[in-house]
Amino acid sequence: MLVVIAVFSIISGSLLFSIKYPSISRLKEVGARREAERLALWLESRIVRAHFLQEDFSIRILPEHIPVDIVRVKWKSIKLEKYEAHGDAWFYVSGRSTLYRYNPYWHTLSPALVLNVLSAPYGGKAICRIVISPHCRVSIKDGM
């Protein structure tokens, strides 16, 4: 009887622990999703500012399937800004282009940009995609 109570206590304790404390991989997924939302907001704010100021900018990202945790925006005025995820999320481009240009006159981004978001640089789970359409609509799509 004592053995049954001990086994039951161990099973219920481990179940309670797993419910109360999520796994590290789940925490990384949540952190990567939060960083994706922050980056999408950051990119959208740059588009709004560029449209308001009527200033060109470009986004340069490494070629496809090379994950990075930094996205750089270079303004026509030579100013350089960067968004850093500090390892909480990793981004890579879908497509072959590495340079994306914003035109304030037409309010367009050419070509359209799709950033895949991962929880780790290699072997990490695909969390979502940040999509910027040619008409500068920024959205987040779940799954890959």
PDB file of C-alpha atoms in Angstrom:
ATOM      1  CA  MET A   1       0.000   0.000   0.000  1.00  0.00           C
ATOM      2  CA  LEU A   2       2.841   2.361   0.868  1.00  0.00           C
ATOM      3  CA  VAL A   3       4.493   1.669  -2.504  1.00  0.00           C
ATOM      4  CA  VAL A   4       1.259   2.500  -4.342  1.00  0.00           C
ATOM      5  CA  ILE A   5       0.957   5.811  -2.467  1.00  0.00           C
ATOM      6  CA  ALA A   6       4.614   6.654  -3.244  1.00  0.00           C
ATOM      7  CA  VAL A   7       4.188   5.885  -6.955  1.00  0.00           C
ATOM      8  CA  PHE A   8       0.951   7.880  -7.078  1.00  0.00           C
ATOM      9  CA  SER A   9       2.645  10.822  -5.325  1.00  0.00           C
ATOM     10  CA  ILE A  10       5.539  10.806  -7.789  1.00  0.00           C
ATOM     11  CA  ILE A  11       3.232  10.676 -10.812  1.00  0.00           C
ATOM     12  CA  SER A  12       0.941  13.414  -9.538  1.00  0.00           C
ATOM     13  CA  GLY A  13       3.900  15.590  -8.537  1.00  0.00           C
ATOM     14  CA  SER A  14       5.538  15.326 -11.951  1.00  0.00           C
ATOM     15  CA  LEU A  15       2.207  16.030 -13.661  1.00  0.00           C
ATOM     16  CA  LEU A  16       1.633  19.096 -11.481  1.00  0.00           C
ATOM     17  CA  PHE A  17       5.187  20.305 -12.143  1.00  0.00           C
ATOM     18  CA  SER A  18       4.768  19.960 -15.925  1.00  0.00           C
ATOM     19  CA  ILE A  19       1.483  21.895 -15.832  1.00  0.00           C
ATOM     20  CA  LYS A  20       2.824  24.690 -13.618  1.00  0.00           C
ATOM     21  CA  TYR A  21       6.214  25.077 -15.326  1.00  0.00           C
ATOM     22  CA  PRO A  22       6.166  24.898 -19.136  1.00  0.00           C
ATOM     23  CA  SER A  23       9.077  23.315 -20.950  1.00  0.00           C
ATOM     24  CA  ILE A  24      12.044  25.371 -22.091  1.00  0.00           C
ATOM     25  CA  SER A  25      11.193  24.750 -25.745  1.00  0.00           C
ATOM     26  CA  ARG A  26       7.678  26.133 -25.187  1.00  0.00           C
ATOM     27  CA  LEU A  27       9.139  29.228 -23.524  1.00  0.00           C
ATOM     28  CA  LYS A  28      11.447  29.726 -26.532  1.00  0.00           C
ATOM     29  CA  GLU A  29       8.465  29.464 -28.892  1.00  0.00           C
ATOM     30  CA  VAL A  30       6.531  32.076 -26.915  1.00  0.00           C
ATOM     31  CA  GLY A  31       9.584  34.356 -26.843  1.00  0.00           C
ATOM     32  CA  ALA A  32      10.115  33.982 -30.594  1.00  0.00           C
ATOM     33  CA  ARG A  33       6.467  34.826 -31.291  1.00  0.00           C
ATOM     34  CA  ARG A  34       6.737  37.924 -29.089  1.00  0.00           C
ATOM     35  CA  GLU A  35       9.888  39.018 -30.944  1.00  0.00           C
ATOM     36  CA  ALA A  36       8.111  38.486 -34.269  1.00  0.00           C
ATOM     37  CA  GLU A  37       5.313  40.783 -33.125  1.00  0.00           C
ATOM     38  CA  ARG A  38       7.837  43.388 -31.959  1.00  0.00           C
ATOM     39  CA  LEU A  39       9.761  43.237 -35.239  1.00  0.00           C
ATOM     40  CA  ALA A  40       6.553  43.547 -37.277  1.00  0.00           C
ATOM     41  CA  LEU A  41       5.591  46.630 -35.274  1.00  0.00           C
ATOM     42  CA  TRP A  42       9.099  48.057 -35.614  1.00  0.00           C
ATOM     43  CA  LEU A  43       9.105  47.560 -39.398  1.00  0.00           C
ATOM     44  CA  GLU A  44       5.639  49.069 -39.696  1.00  0.00           C
ATOM     45  CA  SER A  45       6.739  52.124 -37.710  1.00  0.00           C
ATOM     46  CA  ARG A  46       9.700  52.579 -40.076  1.00  0.00           C
ATOM     47  CA  ILE A  47       7.367  52.436 -43.070  1.00  0.00           C
ATOM     48  CA  VAL A  48       5.023  55.006 -41.518  1.00  0.00           C
ATOM     49  CA  ARG A  49       7.920  57.315 -40.667  1.00  0.00           C
ATOM     50  CA  ALA A  50       9.402  56.989 -44.160  1.00  0.00           C
ATOM     51  CA  HIS A  51       6.036  57.752 -45.731  1.00  0.00           C
ATOM     52  CA  PHE A  52       5.558  60.781 -43.468  1.00  0.00           C
ATOM     53  CA  LEU A  53       9.070  62.124 -44.115  1.00  0.00           C
ATOM     54  CA  GLN A  54       9.046  61.075 -47.795  1.00  0.00           C
ATOM     55  CA  GLU A  55      12.397  59.336 -47.389  1.00  0.00           C
ATOM     56  CA  ASP A  56      13.642  56.147 -49.050  1.00  0.00           C
ATOM     57  CA  PHE A  57      15.078  53.280 -47.059  1.00  0.00           C
ATOM     58  CA  SER A  58      16.306  49.776 -47.742  1.00  0.00           C
ATOM     59  CA  ILE A  59      16.265  46.562 -45.752  1.00  0.00           C
ATOM     60  CA  ARG A  60      19.201  44.245 -46.299  1.00  0.00           C
ATOM     61  CA  ILE A  61      19.059  40.677 -45.050  1.00  0.00           C
ATOM     62  CA  LEU A  62      21.367  37.718 -45.642  1.00  0.00           C
ATOM     63  CA  PRO A  63      20.436  35.248 -48.397  1.00  0.00           C
ATOM     64  CA  GLU A  64      17.689  32.699 -47.875  1.00  0.00           C
ATOM     65  CA  HIS A  65      18.062  29.988 -45.266  1.00  0.00           C
ATOM     66  CA  ILE A  66      20.738  31.837 -43.269  1.00  0.00           C
ATOM     67  CA  PRO A  67      19.087  32.709 -39.926  1.00  0.00           C
ATOM     68  CA  VAL A  68      19.946  36.049 -38.324  1.00  0.00           C
ATOM     69  CA  ASP A  69      18.690  37.795 -35.196  1.00  0.00           C
ATOM     70  CA  ILE A  70      19.335  41.345 -36.483  1.00  0.00           C
ATOM     71  CA  VAL A  71      17.388  43.242 -39.151  1.00  0.00           C
ATOM     72  CA  ARG A  72      18.966  46.427 -40.523  1.00  0.00           C
ATOM     73  CA  VAL A  73      17.258  49.423 -42.120  1.00  0.00           C
ATOM     74  CA  LYS A  74      19.424  51.903 -44.036  1.00  0.00           C
ATOM     75  CA  TRP A  75      17.898  55.302 -44.729  1.00  0.00           C
ATOM     76  CA  LYS A  76      18.685  57.438 -47.755  1.00  0.00           C
ATOM     77  CA  SER A  77      20.266  59.937 -45.352  1.00  0.00           C
ATOM     78  CA  ILE A  78      22.917  57.270 -44.567  1.00  0.00           C
ATOM     79  CA  LYS A  79      21.399  56.673 -41.131  1.00  0.00           C
ATOM     80  CA  LEU A  80      21.440  53.003 -40.129  1.00  0.00           C
ATOM     81  CA  GLU A  81      18.982  51.444 -37.674  1.00  0.00           C
ATOM     82  CA  LYS A  82      18.831  47.874 -36.494  1.00  0.00           C
ATOM     83  CA  TYR A  83      16.405  45.648 -34.665  1.00  0.00           C
ATOM     84  CA  GLU A  84      18.021  43.034 -32.453  1.00  0.00           C
ATOM     85  CA  ALA A  85      16.166  39.978 -31.165  1.00  0.00           C
ATOM     86  CA  HIS A  86      19.121  39.067 -28.885  1.00  0.00           C
ATOM     87  CA  GLY A  87      18.771  35.361 -29.705  1.00  0.00           C
ATOM     88  CA  ASP A  88      15.097  35.172 -28.702  1.00  0.00           C
ATOM     89  CA  ALA A  89      14.077  34.726 -32.354  1.00  0.00           C
ATOM     90  CA  TRP A  90      15.837  34.044 -35.622  1.00  0.00           C
ATOM     91  CA  PHE A  91      14.769  35.335 -39.013  1.00  0.00           C
ATOM     92  CA  TYR A  92      15.475  34.165 -42.536  1.00  0.00           C
ATOM     93  CA  VAL A  93      14.180  35.329 -45.896  1.00  0.00           C
ATOM     94  CA  SER A  94      11.923  33.359 -48.202  1.00  0.00           C
ATOM     95  CA  GLY A  95      13.145  34.084 -51.705  1.00  0.00           C
ATOM     96  CA  ARG A  96      16.357  35.031 -53.385  1.00  0.00           C
ATOM     97  CA  SER A  97      16.459  38.781 -52.872  1.00  0.00           C
ATOM     98  CA  THR A  98      18.676  40.227 -50.142  1.00  0.00           C
ATOM     99  CA  LEU A  99      17.795  43.900 -50.688  1.00  0.00           C
ATOM    100  CA  TYR A 100      14.319  45.402 -50.254  1.00  0.00           C
ATOM    101  CA  ARG A 101      13.657  49.049 -51.121  1.00  0.00           C
ATOM    102  CA  TYR A 102      10.890  51.341 -49.916  1.00  0.00           C
ATOM    103  CA  ASN A 103       9.682  54.078 -52.286  1.00  0.00           C
ATOM    104  CA  PRO A 104       7.801  56.848 -50.431  1.00  0.00           C
ATOM    105  CA  TYR A 105       6.397  58.360 -53.625  1.00  0.00           C
ATOM    106  CA  TRP A 106       4.465  55.187 -54.470  1.00  0.00           C
ATOM    107  CA  HIS A 107       4.386  53.836 -50.876  1.00  0.00           C
ATOM    108  CA  THR A 108       5.694  50.467 -52.022  1.00  0.00           C
ATOM    109  CA  LEU A 109       8.281  47.920 -50.945  1.00  0.00           C
ATOM    110  CA  SER A 110      10.017  46.098 -53.746  1.00  0.00           C
ATOM    111  CA  PRO A 111      10.106  43.150 -53.759  1.00  0.00           C
ATOM    112  CA  ALA A 112       7.626  41.942 -51.152  1.00  0.00           C
ATOM    113  CA  LEU A 113       9.320  40.618 -48.016  1.00  0.00           C
ATOM    114  CA  VAL A 114       8.626  37.363 -46.179  1.00  0.00           C
ATOM    115  CA  LEU A 115      10.638  36.735 -43.007  1.00  0.00           C
ATOM    116  CA  ASN A 116      10.358  33.287 -41.482  1.00  0.00           C
ATOM    117  CA  VAL A 117      10.672  33.281 -37.695  1.00  0.00           C
ATOM    118  CA  LEU A 118      12.404  30.430 -35.862  1.00  0.00           C
ATOM    119  CA  SER A 119      12.886  29.688 -32.166  1.00  0.00           C
ATOM    120  CA  ALA A 120      16.561  28.715 -32.720  1.00  0.00           C
ATOM    121  CA  PRO A 121      19.025  29.364 -35.572  1.00  0.00           C
ATOM    122  CA  TYR A 122      19.366  25.776 -36.781  1.00  0.00           C
ATOM    123  CA  GLY A 123      16.867  23.064 -35.953  1.00  0.00           C
ATOM    124  CA  GLY A 124      14.531  25.508 -34.222  1.00  0.00           C
ATOM    125  CA  LYS A 125      10.791  25.288 -34.612  1.00  0.00           C
ATOM    126  CA  ALA A 126       9.200  27.469 -37.293  1.00  0.00           C
ATOM    127  CA  ILE A 127       6.941  29.854 -35.363  1.00  0.00           C
ATOM    128  CA  CYS A 128       5.422  32.223 -37.928  1.00  0.00           C
ATOM    129  CA  ARG A 129       6.124  34.492 -40.912  1.00  0.00           C
ATOM    130  CA  ILE A 130       6.290  38.286 -41.063  1.00  0.00           C
ATOM    131  CA  VAL A 131       4.941  39.395 -44.430  1.00  0.00           C
ATOM    132  CA  ILE A 132       5.294  42.881 -45.927  1.00  0.00           C
ATOM    133  CA  SER A 133       3.287  43.163 -49.127  1.00  0.00           C
ATOM    134  CA  PRO A 134       4.375  45.362 -52.055  1.00  0.00           C
ATOM    135  CA  HIS A 135       1.840  47.937 -50.798  1.00  0.00           C
ATOM    136  CA  CYS A 136       3.504  47.924 -47.353  1.00  0.00           C
ATOM    137  CA  ARG A 137       0.886  45.995 -45.406  1.00  0.00           C
ATOM    138  CA  VAL A 138       2.677  44.290 -42.515  1.00  0.00           C
ATOM    139  CA  SER A 139       1.128  41.085 -41.176  1.00  0.00           C
ATOM    140  CA  ILE A 140       2.047  37.982 -39.211  1.00  0.00           C
ATOM    141  CA  LYS A 141       1.002  34.575 -40.532  1.00  0.00           C
ATOM    142  CA  ASP A 142       1.059  31.549 -38.246  1.00  0.00           C
ATOM    143  CA  GLY A 143       2.771  28.366 -39.339  1.00  0.00           C
ATOM    144  CA  MET A 144       5.104  27.935 -42.262  1.00  0.00           C
TER     145      MET A 144
END
